[in-house]
CSV table of C-alpha atoms in Angstrom, one decimal:
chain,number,residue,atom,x,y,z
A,2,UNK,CA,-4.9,16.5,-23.1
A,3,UNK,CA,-3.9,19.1,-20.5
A,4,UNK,CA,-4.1,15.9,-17.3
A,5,UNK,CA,-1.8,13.7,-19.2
A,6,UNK,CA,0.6,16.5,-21.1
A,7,UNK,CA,1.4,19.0,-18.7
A,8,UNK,CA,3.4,18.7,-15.2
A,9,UNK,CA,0.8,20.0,-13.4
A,10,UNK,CA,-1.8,18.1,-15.1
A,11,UNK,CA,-0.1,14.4,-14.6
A,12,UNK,CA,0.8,15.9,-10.9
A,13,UNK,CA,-3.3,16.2,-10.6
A,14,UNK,CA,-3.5,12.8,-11.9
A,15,UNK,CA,-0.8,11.5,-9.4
A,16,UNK,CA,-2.3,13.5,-6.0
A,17,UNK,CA,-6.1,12.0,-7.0
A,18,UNK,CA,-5.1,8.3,-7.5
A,19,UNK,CA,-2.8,8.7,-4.0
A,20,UNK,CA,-5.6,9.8,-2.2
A,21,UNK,CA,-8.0,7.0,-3.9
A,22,UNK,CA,-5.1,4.1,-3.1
A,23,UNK,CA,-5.2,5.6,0.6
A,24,UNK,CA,-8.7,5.4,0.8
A,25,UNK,CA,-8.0,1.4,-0.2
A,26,UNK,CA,-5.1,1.3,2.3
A,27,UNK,CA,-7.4,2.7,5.3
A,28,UNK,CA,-10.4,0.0,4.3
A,29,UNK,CA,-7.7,-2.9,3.8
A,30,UNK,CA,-6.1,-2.0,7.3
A,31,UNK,CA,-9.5,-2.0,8.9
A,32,UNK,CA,-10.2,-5.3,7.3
A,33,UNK,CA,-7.0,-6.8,8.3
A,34,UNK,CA,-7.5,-5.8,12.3
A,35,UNK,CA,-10.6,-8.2,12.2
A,36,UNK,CA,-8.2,-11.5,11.9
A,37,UNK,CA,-6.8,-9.9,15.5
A,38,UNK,CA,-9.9,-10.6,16.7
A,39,UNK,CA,-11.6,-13.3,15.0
A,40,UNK,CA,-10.0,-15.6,12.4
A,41,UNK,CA,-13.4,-17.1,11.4
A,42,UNK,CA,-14.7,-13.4,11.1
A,43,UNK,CA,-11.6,-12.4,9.1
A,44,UNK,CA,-12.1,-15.7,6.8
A,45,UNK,CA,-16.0,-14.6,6.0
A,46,UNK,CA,-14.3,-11.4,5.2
A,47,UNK,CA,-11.7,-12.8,2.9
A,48,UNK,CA,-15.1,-15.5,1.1
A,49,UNK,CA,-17.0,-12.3,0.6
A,50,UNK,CA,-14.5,-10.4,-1.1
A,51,UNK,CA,-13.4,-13.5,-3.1
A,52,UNK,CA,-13.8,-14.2,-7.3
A,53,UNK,CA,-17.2,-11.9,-7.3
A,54,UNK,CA,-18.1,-9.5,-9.9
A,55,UNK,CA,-17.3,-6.6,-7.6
A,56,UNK,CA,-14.5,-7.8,-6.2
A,57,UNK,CA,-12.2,-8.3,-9.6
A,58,UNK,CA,-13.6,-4.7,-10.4
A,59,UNK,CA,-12.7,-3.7,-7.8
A,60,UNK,CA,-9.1,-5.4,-8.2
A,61,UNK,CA,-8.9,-4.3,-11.4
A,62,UNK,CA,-9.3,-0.3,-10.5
A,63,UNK,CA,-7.2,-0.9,-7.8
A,64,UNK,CA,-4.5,-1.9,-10.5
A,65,UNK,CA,-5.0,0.9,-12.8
A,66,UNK,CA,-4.8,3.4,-10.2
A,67,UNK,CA,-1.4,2.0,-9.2
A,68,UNK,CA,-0.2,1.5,-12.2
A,69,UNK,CA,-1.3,5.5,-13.2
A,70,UNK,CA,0.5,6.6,-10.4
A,71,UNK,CA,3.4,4.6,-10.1
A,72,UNK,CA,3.6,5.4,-14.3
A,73,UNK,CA,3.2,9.1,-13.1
A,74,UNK,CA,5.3,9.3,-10.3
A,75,UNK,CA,8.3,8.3,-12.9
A,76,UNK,CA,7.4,10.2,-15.6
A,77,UNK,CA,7.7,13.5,-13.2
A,78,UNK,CA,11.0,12.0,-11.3
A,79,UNK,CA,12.8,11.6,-14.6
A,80,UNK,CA,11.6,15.0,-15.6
A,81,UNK,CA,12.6,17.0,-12.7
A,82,UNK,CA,16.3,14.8,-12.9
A,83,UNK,CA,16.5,16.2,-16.4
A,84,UNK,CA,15.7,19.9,-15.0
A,85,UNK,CA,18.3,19.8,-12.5
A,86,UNK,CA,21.1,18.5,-15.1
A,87,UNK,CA,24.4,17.8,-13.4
A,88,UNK,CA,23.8,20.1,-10.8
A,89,UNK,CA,21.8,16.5,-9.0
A,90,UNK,CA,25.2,15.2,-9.2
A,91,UNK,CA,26.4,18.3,-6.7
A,92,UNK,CA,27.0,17.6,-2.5
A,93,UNK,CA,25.1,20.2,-0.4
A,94,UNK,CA,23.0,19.9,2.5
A,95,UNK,CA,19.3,19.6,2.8
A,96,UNK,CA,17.6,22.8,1.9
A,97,UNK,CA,15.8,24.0,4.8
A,98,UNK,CA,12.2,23.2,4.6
A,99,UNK,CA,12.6,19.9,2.6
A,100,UNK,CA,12.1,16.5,3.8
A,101,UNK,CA,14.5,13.5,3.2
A,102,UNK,CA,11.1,11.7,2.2
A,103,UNK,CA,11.3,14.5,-0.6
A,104,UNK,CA,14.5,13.5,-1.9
A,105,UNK,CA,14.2,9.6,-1.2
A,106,UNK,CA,10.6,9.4,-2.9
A,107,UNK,CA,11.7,6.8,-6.2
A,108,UNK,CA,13.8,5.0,-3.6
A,109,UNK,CA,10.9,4.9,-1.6
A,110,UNK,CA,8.6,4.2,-4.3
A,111,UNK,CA,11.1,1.7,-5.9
A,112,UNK,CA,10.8,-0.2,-2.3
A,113,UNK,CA,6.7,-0.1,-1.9
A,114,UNK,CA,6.4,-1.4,-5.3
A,115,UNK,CA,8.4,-4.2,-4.2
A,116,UNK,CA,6.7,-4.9,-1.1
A,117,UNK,CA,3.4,-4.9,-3.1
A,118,UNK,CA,4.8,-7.7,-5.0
A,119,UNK,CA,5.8,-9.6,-2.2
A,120,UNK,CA,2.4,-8.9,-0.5
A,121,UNK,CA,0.3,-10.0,-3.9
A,122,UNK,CA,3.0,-13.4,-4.0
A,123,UNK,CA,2.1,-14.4,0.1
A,124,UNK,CA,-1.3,-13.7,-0.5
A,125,UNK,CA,-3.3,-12.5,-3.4
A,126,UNK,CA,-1.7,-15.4,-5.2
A,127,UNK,CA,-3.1,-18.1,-3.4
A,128,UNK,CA,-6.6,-16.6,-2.8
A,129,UNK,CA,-8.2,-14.5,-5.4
A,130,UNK,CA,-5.8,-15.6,-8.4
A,131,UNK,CA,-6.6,-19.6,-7.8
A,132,UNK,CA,-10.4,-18.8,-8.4
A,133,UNK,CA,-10.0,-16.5,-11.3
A,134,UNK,CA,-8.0,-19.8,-13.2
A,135,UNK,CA,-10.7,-21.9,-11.6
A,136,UNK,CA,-13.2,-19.7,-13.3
A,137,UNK,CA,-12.0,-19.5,-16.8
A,138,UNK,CA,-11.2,-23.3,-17.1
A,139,UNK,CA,-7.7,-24.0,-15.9
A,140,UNK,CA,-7.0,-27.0,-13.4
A,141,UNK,CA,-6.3,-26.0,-10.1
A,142,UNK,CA,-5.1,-27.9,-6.8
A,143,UNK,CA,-8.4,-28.8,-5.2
A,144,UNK,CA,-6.0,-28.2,-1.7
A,145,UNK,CA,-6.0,-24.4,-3.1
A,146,UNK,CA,-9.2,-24.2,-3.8
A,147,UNK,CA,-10.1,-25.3,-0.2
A,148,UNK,CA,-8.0,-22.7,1.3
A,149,UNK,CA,-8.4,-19.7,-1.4
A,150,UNK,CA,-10.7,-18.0,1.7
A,151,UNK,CA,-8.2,-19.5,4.7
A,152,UNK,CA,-7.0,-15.8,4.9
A,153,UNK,CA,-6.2,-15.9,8.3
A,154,UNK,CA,-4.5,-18.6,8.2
A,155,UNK,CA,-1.9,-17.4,5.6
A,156,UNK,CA,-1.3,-14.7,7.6
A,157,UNK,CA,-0.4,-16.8,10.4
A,158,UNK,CA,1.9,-18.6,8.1
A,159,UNK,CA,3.5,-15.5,6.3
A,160,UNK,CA,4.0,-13.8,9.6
A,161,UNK,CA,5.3,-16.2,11.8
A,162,UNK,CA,8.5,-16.6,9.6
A,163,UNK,CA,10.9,-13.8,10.9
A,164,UNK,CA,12.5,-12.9,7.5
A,165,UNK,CA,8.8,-12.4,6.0
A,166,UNK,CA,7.8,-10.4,9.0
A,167,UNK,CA,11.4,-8.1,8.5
A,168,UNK,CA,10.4,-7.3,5.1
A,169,UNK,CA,7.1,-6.5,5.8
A,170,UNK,CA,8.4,-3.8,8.9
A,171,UNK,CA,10.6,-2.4,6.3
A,172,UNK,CA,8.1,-2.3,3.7
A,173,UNK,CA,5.6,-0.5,5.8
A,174,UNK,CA,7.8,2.1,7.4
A,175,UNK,CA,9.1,3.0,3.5
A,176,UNK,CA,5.4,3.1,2.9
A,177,UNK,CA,4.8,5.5,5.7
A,178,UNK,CA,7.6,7.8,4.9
A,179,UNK,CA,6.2,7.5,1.4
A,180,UNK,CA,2.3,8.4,2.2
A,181,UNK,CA,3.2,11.6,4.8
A,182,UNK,CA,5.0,13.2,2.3
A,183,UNK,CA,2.6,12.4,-0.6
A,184,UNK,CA,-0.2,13.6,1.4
A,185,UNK,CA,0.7,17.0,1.7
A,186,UNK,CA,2.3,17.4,-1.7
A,187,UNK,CA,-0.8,16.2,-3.6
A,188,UNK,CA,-3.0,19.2,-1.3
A,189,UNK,CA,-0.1,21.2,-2.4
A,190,UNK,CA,-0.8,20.5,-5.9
A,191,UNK,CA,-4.5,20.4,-5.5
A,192,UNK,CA,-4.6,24.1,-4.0
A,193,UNK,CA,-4.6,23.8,-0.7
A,194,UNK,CA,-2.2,26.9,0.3
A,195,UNK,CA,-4.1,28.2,2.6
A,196,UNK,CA,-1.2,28.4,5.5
A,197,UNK,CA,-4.1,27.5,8.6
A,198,UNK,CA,-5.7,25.1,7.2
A,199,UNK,CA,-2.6,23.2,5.1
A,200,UNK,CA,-1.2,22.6,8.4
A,201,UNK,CA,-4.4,21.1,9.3
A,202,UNK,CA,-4.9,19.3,7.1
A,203,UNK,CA,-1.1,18.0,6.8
A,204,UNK,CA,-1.9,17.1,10.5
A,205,UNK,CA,-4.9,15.2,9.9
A,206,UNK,CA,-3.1,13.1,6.7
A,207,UNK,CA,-0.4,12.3,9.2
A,208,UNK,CA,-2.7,10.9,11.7
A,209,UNK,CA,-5.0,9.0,8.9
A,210,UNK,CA,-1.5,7.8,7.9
A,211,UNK,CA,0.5,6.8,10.8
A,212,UNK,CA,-3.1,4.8,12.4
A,213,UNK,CA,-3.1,3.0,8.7
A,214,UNK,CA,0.8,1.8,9.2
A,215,UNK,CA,0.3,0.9,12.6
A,216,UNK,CA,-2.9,-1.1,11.7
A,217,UNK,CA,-0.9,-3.4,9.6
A,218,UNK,CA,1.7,-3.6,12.0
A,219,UNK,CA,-0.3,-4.9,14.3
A,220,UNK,CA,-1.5,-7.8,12.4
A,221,UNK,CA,2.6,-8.2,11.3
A,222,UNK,CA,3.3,-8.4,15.3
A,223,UNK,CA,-0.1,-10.6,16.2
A,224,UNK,CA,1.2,-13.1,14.0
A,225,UNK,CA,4.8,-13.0,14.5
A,226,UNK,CA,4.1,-13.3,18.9
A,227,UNK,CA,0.9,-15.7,18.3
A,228,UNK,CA,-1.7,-12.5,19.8
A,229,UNK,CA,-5.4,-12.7,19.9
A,230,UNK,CA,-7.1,-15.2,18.1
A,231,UNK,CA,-4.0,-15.4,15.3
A,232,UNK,CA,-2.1,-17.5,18.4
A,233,UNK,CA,-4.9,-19.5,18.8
A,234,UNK,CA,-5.1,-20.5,15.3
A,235,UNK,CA,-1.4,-20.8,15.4
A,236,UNK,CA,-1.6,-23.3,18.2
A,237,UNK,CA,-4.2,-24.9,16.7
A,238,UNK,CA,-2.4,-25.4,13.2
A,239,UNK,CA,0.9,-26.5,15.5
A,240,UNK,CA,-1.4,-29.3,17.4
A,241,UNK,CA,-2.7,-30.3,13.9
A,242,UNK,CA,0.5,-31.2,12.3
């Protein structure tokens, strides 16, 4: 099949799943601010989107799409290594015109793969996973159970420990470096030449980009400094213990 076969087909196949894992990125963000704001808001959030039909779909897309372009994204990285021979191994400058996210982009990838196992460890393993084993049989902590929706109150946990909250700064500027440059390479790929509007849109990804990294570093600093109603809940858990 031409999608799968051909460099230009499996480039396709990478720029539509980037844009669709955005898309996810920009509603999970949005989602995330609400804890800012209301921790009992963010935890009807987090009991809506829980074990429900549409929500393991939904996790289960989500996988495939990063799995497809993560797959992908390898597949053309080795390919193009292979192209190039040993001249990769030769020291020159940047070539005018190409970004360091250009030439970084498995080292980047290689790092937001990691950070999205660290993020599915601190939190999609104590939410959604405990209810899928509570759903096909398996014993699970009743403790868990109770807190499988306590979503804000993980984050409050994760993010108050300084090492956790480092990782997750360096995980998201590597994703940010990682999405800009994406961006624009998949309308590349997809046919948007055109040099006006390119450079609009290229503009527009940037912003959608750069307001989706600074959405989830807010949450990172509100629960690291205790802001908005993630220090109350902090102080709350504190007084509690």
């Amino acid at each position: 099949m031409w999608l799968s076969k051909s460099s230009v087909g499996r480039k396709v196949i990478m720029s539509v799943s980037g844009f669709a894992l955005i898309l996810f990125l920009l509603f999970h963000m949005s989602m995330n601010l609400v804890a800012i704001f209301s921790t009992e808001g963010y935890n009807m959030i987090c009991e809506f989107l829980g074990a429900n039909w549409y929500a393991l779909v939904g996790t289960a897309g989500l996988a495939v799409l990063v799995l497809v372009h993560f797959v992908y994204a390898f597949i053309l990285t080795m390919q193009n290594r292979k192209a190039r021979g040993s001249q990769r191994y030769a020291v020159s400058e940047r070539p005018k015109g190409v970004s360091w996210a250009s030439q970084n982009m498995l080292v980047l990838g290689i790092i937001v793969i990691l950070g999205m196992g660290l993020h599915l460890f601190n939190f999609w393993a104590k939410m959604q996973l405990p209810e899928v084993l509570h759903m096909m049989g398996m014993d699970v902590c009743e403790v868990t159970m109770a807190n499988v929706a306590n979503g804000s109150g993980y984050i409050v946990s994760t993010f108050s420990c300084p090492v956790y909250a480092a990782l997750y700064v360096v995980w998201l500027v590597a994703l940010w470096f990682h999405l800009t440059h994406g961006f624009w390479s998949a309308m590349q790929t997809l046919g948007i030449n055109n040099k006006v509007w390119f450079c609009r849109w290229k503009a527009l990804g940037n912003l959608v980009v750069t307001l989706i990294i600074l959405g989830f570093l807010a949450v990172v600093v509100a629960g690291y400094f205790g802001l908005g109603a993630l220090g109350k809940l902090a102080v709350e858990c504190s007084a509690g213990c």
